[in-house]
Amino acid sequence: MSLVWEPKWVRKTLEEYGIRITTCVDENTGLIMCPVCSDIDEYCPPGKTTSRTPENTGVFFTLYDLIWHIIAHARGEWIKAKKAAKIPVEVEEEEEEE
């Protein structure tokens, strides 16, 4: 038994709910890579398979989950979350009155 994930990415076009998405799919696990989070040409060039392990990239078990993730990208929810995390918060201490 192996404890290391070695993906086998292939480029596929998936379609569900009338939405067609071309992305990378791991043939070993069936994981689907987000084509917005990463450059799919690096992970699954047309007609080739690669075994690069993605870092900081969304991968999903179902196309349904990927579709909602892409909708979140379109709505800008990821950008808002990143900006909110970077806003410094200043707390003013009240002076004690004697």
Backbone as JSON Lines, residues from 0, in Angstrom:
{"i":0,"aa":"M","n":[0.84,-1.18,0.0],"ca":[0.0,0.0,0.0],"c":[0.88,1.24,0.0]}
{"i":1,"aa":"S","n":[0.53,2.19,-0.81],"ca":[1.3,3.42,-0.95],"c":[0.62,4.56,-0.21]}
{"i":2,"aa":"L","n":[1.41,5.39,0.42],"ca":[0.88,6.56,1.13],"c":[1.09,7.84,0.34]}
{"i":3,"aa":"V","n":[1.59,7.72,-0.88],"ca":[1.87,8.88,-1.72],"c":[0.88,8.9,-2.88]}
{"i":4,"aa":"W","n":[0.31,10.07,-3.12],"ca":[-0.63,10.22,-4.22],"c":[0.15,10.57,-5.47]}
{"i":5,"aa":"E","n":[0.07,9.74,-6.48],"ca":[0.71,10.03,-7.75],"c":[-0.39,10.15,-8.81]}
{"i":6,"aa":"P","n":[-0.78,11.39,-9.1],"ca":[-1.88,11.58,-10.05],"c":[-1.47,11.25,-11.48]}
{"i":7,"aa":"K","n":[-2.48,11.0,-12.28],"ca":[-2.29,10.78,-13.71],"c":[-3.31,11.7,-14.4]}
{"i":8,"aa":"W","n":[-2.9,12.95,-14.61],"ca":[-3.8,13.97,-15.15],"c":[-3.98,13.8,-16.65]}
{"i":9,"aa":"V","n":[-5.22,13.83,-17.09],"ca":[-5.56,13.84,-18.51],"c":[-6.59,14.95,-18.74]}
{"i":10,"aa":"R","n":[-6.55,15.52,-19.91],"ca":[-7.5,16.6,-20.24],"c":[-8.8,15.99,-20.73]}
{"i":11,"aa":"K","n":[-9.89,16.44,-20.12],"ca":[-11.21,15.97,-20.52],"c":[-12.18,17.13,-20.54]}
{"i":12,"aa":"T","n":[-13.2,17.0,-21.36],"ca":[-14.29,17.96,-21.37],"c":[-15.49,17.29,-20.7]}
{"i":13,"aa":"L","n":[-15.94,17.89,-19.61],"ca":[-17.05,17.36,-18.83],"c":[-18.27,18.23,-19.05]}
{"i":14,"aa":"E","n":[-19.45,17.62,-19.05],"ca":[-20.67,18.4,-19.27],"c":[-21.76,17.92,-18.32]}
{"i":15,"aa":"E","n":[-22.39,18.9,-17.67],"ca":[-23.52,18.61,-16.8],"c":[-24.32,19.9,-16.65]}
{"i":16,"aa":"Y","n":[-25.65,19.78,-16.56],"ca":[-26.56,20.92,-16.42],"c":[-26.4,21.91,-17.58]}
{"i":17,"aa":"G","n":[-25.97,21.44,-18.74],"ca":[-25.78,22.31,-19.89],"c":[-24.5,23.13,-19.82]}
{"i":18,"aa":"I","n":[-23.64,22.84,-18.85],"ca":[-22.37,23.55,-18.68],"c":[-21.26,22.61,-19.11]}
{"i":19,"aa":"R","n":[-20.39,23.1,-19.99],"ca":[-19.28,22.3,-20.5],"c":[-17.97,22.91,-20.0]}
{"i":20,"aa":"I","n":[-17.15,22.08,-19.34],"ca":[-15.88,22.55,-18.76],"c":[-14.76,21.63,-19.23]}
{"i":21,"aa":"T","n":[-13.7,22.22,-19.78],"ca":[-12.51,21.47,-20.14],"c":[-11.49,21.65,-19.03]}
{"i":22,"aa":"T","n":[-11.06,20.54,-18.46],"ca":[-10.15,20.6,-17.31],"c":[-9.34,19.31,-17.22]}
{"i":23,"aa":"C","n":[-8.57,19.19,-16.15],"ca":[-7.77,17.99,-15.9],"c":[-8.52,17.07,-14.95]}
{"i":24,"aa":"V","n":[-8.48,15.78,-15.25],"ca":[-9.09,14.76,-14.4],"c":[-8.02,13.71,-14.11]}
{"i":25,"aa":"D","n":[-7.91,13.33,-12.83],"ca":[-6.96,12.31,-12.44],"c":[-7.57,10.94,-12.72]}
{"i":26,"aa":"E","n":[-6.92,10.15,-13.56],"ca":[-7.45,8.84,-13.92],"c":[-7.41,7.85,-12.76]}
{"i":27,"aa":"N","n":[-6.52,8.06,-11.79],"ca":[-6.42,7.14,-10.66],"c":[-7.53,7.34,-9.63]}
{"i":28,"aa":"T","n":[-7.83,8.6,-9.31],"ca":[-8.8,8.89,-8.24],"c":[-10.11,9.49,-8.74]}
{"i":29,"aa":"G","n":[-10.1,10.03,-9.96],"ca":[-11.29,10.7,-10.48],"c":[-11.41,12.15,-10.04]}
{"i":30,"aa":"L","n":[-10.39,12.68,-9.36],"ca":[-10.43,14.07,-8.93],"c":[-10.44,15.0,-10.14]}
{"i":31,"aa":"I","n":[-11.17,16.12,-10.0],"ca":[-11.32,17.1,-11.07],"c":[-10.65,18.39,-10.62]}
{"i":32,"aa":"M","n":[-9.76,18.92,-11.44],"ca":[-9.01,20.14,-11.1],"c":[-9.78,21.38,-11.54]}
{"i":33,"aa":"C","n":[-9.72,22.43,-10.72],"ca":[-10.33,23.7,-11.1],"c":[-9.48,24.37,-12.17]}
{"i":34,"aa":"P","n":[-10.05,24.65,-13.36],"ca":[-9.26,25.29,-14.41],"c":[-9.05,26.78,-14.18]}
{"i":35,"aa":"V","n":[-9.74,27.35,-13.2],"ca":[-9.57,28.78,-12.89],"c":[-8.42,28.96,-11.9]}
{"i":36,"aa":"C","n":[-8.28,28.04,-10.96],"ca":[-7.23,28.13,-9.93],"c":[-5.83,27.85,-10.48]}
{"i":37,"aa":"S","n":[-5.74,27.1,-11.57],"ca":[-4.43,26.72,-12.09],"c":[-4.44,26.73,-13.61]}
{"i":38,"aa":"D","n":[-3.26,26.69,-14.17],"ca":[-3.09,26.63,-15.62],"c":[-3.13,25.16,-16.03]}
{"i":39,"aa":"I","n":[-4.23,24.74,-16.63],"ca":[-4.38,23.32,-16.95],"c":[-3.39,22.87,-18.03]}
{"i":40,"aa":"D","n":[-2.83,23.8,-18.8],"ca":[-1.83,23.42,-19.8],"c":[-0.56,22.86,-19.15]}
{"i":41,"aa":"E","n":[-0.28,23.28,-17.91],"ca":[0.89,22.76,-17.19],"c":[0.65,21.35,-16.67]}
{"i":42,"aa":"Y","n":[-0.57,21.07,-16.22],"ca":[-0.88,19.79,-15.6],"c":[-1.35,18.73,-16.59]}
{"i":43,"aa":"C","n":[-2.05,19.14,-17.64],"ca":[-2.54,18.16,-18.61],"c":[-2.53,18.77,-20.02]}
{"i":44,"aa":"P","n":[-1.35,18.84,-20.64],"ca":[-1.29,19.34,-22.01],"c":[-2.14,18.46,-22.92]}
{"i":45,"aa":"P","n":[-2.7,19.02,-23.99],"ca":[-3.54,18.23,-24.89],"c":[-2.81,16.99,-25.41]}
{"i":46,"aa":"G","n":[-3.44,15.83,-25.26],"ca":[-2.89,14.58,-25.78],"c":[-1.81,13.93,-24.92]}
{"i":47,"aa":"K","n":[-1.52,14.49,-23.74],"ca":[-0.48,13.94,-22.88],"c":[-1.02,13.74,-21.46]}
{"i":48,"aa":"T","n":[-0.35,12.9,-20.69],"ca":[-0.66,12.75,-19.27],"c":[0.56,13.19,-18.47]}
{"i":49,"aa":"T","n":[0.32,13.75,-17.29],"ca":[1.41,14.15,-16.41],"c":[1.1,13.65,-15.0]}
{"i":50,"aa":"S","n":[2.12,13.69,-14.15],"ca":[1.93,13.26,-12.76],"c":[2.32,14.35,-11.78]}
{"i":51,"aa":"R","n":[2.24,15.6,-12.21],"ca":[2.54,16.72,-11.3],"c":[1.47,16.81,-10.23]}
{"i":52,"aa":"T","n":[1.89,17.0,-9.0],"ca":[0.94,17.16,-7.9],"c":[0.66,18.65,-7.74]}
{"i":53,"aa":"P","n":[-0.62,19.05,-7.8],"ca":[-0.95,20.48,-7.72],"c":[-0.8,21.03,-6.3]}
{"i":54,"aa":"E","n":[-0.37,22.27,-6.22],"ca":[-0.29,22.97,-4.94],"c":[-1.16,24.21,-5.03]}
{"i":55,"aa":"N","n":[-1.9,24.49,-3.98],"ca":[-2.79,25.65,-3.92],"c":[-3.79,25.66,-5.07]}
{"i":56,"aa":"T","n":[-4.28,24.5,-5.42],"ca":[-5.24,24.36,-6.5],"c":[-6.43,23.56,-6.0]}
{"i":57,"aa":"G","n":[-7.62,24.0,-6.35],"ca":[-8.81,23.29,-5.95],"c":[-9.01,22.03,-6.76]}
{"i":58,"aa":"V","n":[-9.24,20.92,-6.08],"ca":[-9.59,19.66,-6.75],"c":[-10.88,19.15,-6.11]}
{"i":59,"aa":"F","n":[-11.74,18.53,-6.92],"ca":[-13.07,18.17,-6.47],"c":[-13.42,16.75,-6.89]}
{"i":60,"aa":"F","n":[-14.33,16.13,-6.12],"ca":[-14.78,14.78,-6.42],"c":[-15.88,14.76,-7.47]}
{"i":61,"aa":"T","n":[-16.68,15.85,-7.54],"ca":[-17.8,15.86,-8.48],"c":[-17.77,17.12,-9.33]}
{"i":62,"aa":"L","n":[-18.35,17.02,-10.51],"ca":[-18.46,18.18,-11.4],"c":[-19.39,19.23,-10.78]}
{"i":63,"aa":"Y","n":[-20.4,18.78,-10.06],"ca":[-21.33,19.68,-9.38],"c":[-20.57,20.61,-8.42]}
{"i":64,"aa":"D","n":[-19.66,20.04,-7.62],"ca":[-18.87,20.85,-6.68],"c":[-17.96,21.82,-7.43]}
{"i":65,"aa":"L","n":[-17.37,21.38,-8.52],"ca":[-16.51,22.26,-9.32],"c":[-17.31,23.42,-9.9]}
{"i":66,"aa":"I","n":[-18.52,23.16,-10.37],"ca":[-19.35,24.22,-10.93],"c":[-19.63,25.3,-9.88]}
{"i":67,"aa":"W","n":[-19.99,24.89,-8.67],"ca":[-20.24,25.88,-7.61],"c":[-18.98,26.62,-7.22]}
{"i":68,"aa":"H","n":[-17.84,25.95,-7.27],"ca":[-16.56,26.61,-6.98],"c":[-16.27,27.68,-8.04]}
{"i":69,"aa":"I","n":[-16.51,27.37,-9.3],"ca":[-16.29,28.34,-10.37],"c":[-17.27,29.51,-10.25]}
{"i":70,"aa":"I","n":[-18.5,29.24,-9.83],"ca":[-19.46,30.32,-9.6],"c":[-18.94,31.25,-8.51]}
{"i":71,"aa":"A","n":[-18.32,30.68,-7.47],"ca":[-17.74,31.51,-6.41],"c":[-16.62,32.38,-6.96]}
{"i":72,"aa":"H","n":[-15.81,31.84,-7.88],"ca":[-14.78,32.66,-8.54],"c":[-15.44,33.83,-9.28]}
{"i":73,"aa":"A","n":[-16.49,33.54,-10.03],"ca":[-17.16,34.56,-10.84],"c":[-17.79,35.65,-9.98]}
{"i":74,"aa":"R","n":[-18.29,35.28,-8.83],"ca":[-18.92,36.24,-7.93],"c":[-17.88,37.04,-7.16]}
{"i":75,"aa":"G","n":[-16.63,36.63,-7.22],"ca":[-15.57,37.36,-6.53],"c":[-15.46,37.04,-5.06]}
{"i":76,"aa":"E","n":[-16.05,35.94,-4.61],"ca":[-16.02,35.6,-3.19],"c":[-14.61,35.3,-2.7]}
{"i":77,"aa":"W","n":[-13.76,34.75,-3.56],"ca":[-12.4,34.44,-3.13],"c":[-11.6,35.72,-2.96]}
{"i":78,"aa":"I","n":[-11.83,36.69,-3.85],"ca":[-11.11,37.96,-3.76],"c":[-11.5,38.69,-2.49]}
{"i":79,"aa":"K","n":[-12.8,38.74,-2.18],"ca":[-13.28,39.41,-0.98],"c":[-12.68,38.78,0.28]}
{"i":80,"aa":"A","n":[-12.61,37.47,0.3],"ca":[-12.08,36.78,1.48],"c":[-10.6,37.11,1.67]}
{"i":81,"aa":"K","n":[-9.85,37.16,0.58],"ca":[-8.43,37.49,0.68],"c":[-8.23,38.93,1.12]}
{"i":82,"aa":"K","n":[-9.02,39.86,0.57],"ca":[-8.9,41.27,0.96],"c":[-9.27,41.46,2.41]}
{"i":83,"aa":"A","n":[-10.32,40.8,2.86],"ca":[-10.77,40.94,4.24],"c":[-9.71,40.43,5.21]}
{"i":84,"aa":"A","n":[-8.99,39.41,4.83],"ca":[-7.96,38.85,5.7],"c":[-6.75,39.77,5.81]}
{"i":85,"aa":"K","n":[-6.53,40.63,4.81],"ca":[-5.36,41.5,4.8],"c":[-5.61,42.87,5.42]}
{"i":86,"aa":"I","n":[-6.85,43.2,5.73],"ca":[-7.15,44.51,6.3],"c":[-6.68,44.54,7.75]}
{"i":87,"aa":"P","n":[-5.77,45.47,8.08],"ca":[-5.3,45.54,9.46],"c":[-6.38,46.15,10.37]}
{"i":88,"aa":"V","n":[-6.48,45.62,11.55],"ca":[-7.46,46.11,12.49],"c":[-6.73,46.86,13.59]}
{"i":89,"aa":"E","n":[-7.13,48.11,13.79],"ca":[-6.51,48.92,14.83],"c":[-7.48,49.05,15.99]}
{"i":90,"aa":"V","n":[-6.96,48.81,17.15],"ca":[-7.78,48.91,18.35],"c":[-7.25,50.06,19.18]}
{"i":91,"aa":"E","n":[-8.12,51.0,19.47],"ca":[-7.71,52.13,20.3],"c":[-8.02,51.81,21.75]}
{"i":92,"aa":"E","n":[-7.02,52.03,22.58],"ca":[-7.24,51.79,23.99],"c":[-7.78,53.05,24.64]}
{"i":93,"aa":"E","n":[-8.76,52.9,25.48],"ca":[-9.33,54.05,26.17],"c":[-8.44,54.43,27.33]}
{"i":94,"aa":"E","n":[-8.28,55.75,27.5],"ca":[-7.48,56.22,28.62],"c":[-8.3,56.13,29.89]}
{"i":95,"aa":"E","n":[-7.62,55.74,30.95],"ca":[-8.31,55.64,32.22],"c":[-8.46,57.02,32.82]}
{"i":96,"aa":"E","n":[-9.66,57.31,33.3],"ca":[-9.9,58.61,33.94],"c":[-9.7,58.46,35.42]}
{"i":97,"aa":"E","n":[-9.04,59.47,36.03],"ca":[-8.79,59.41,37.46],"c":[-9.71,60.32,38.21]}
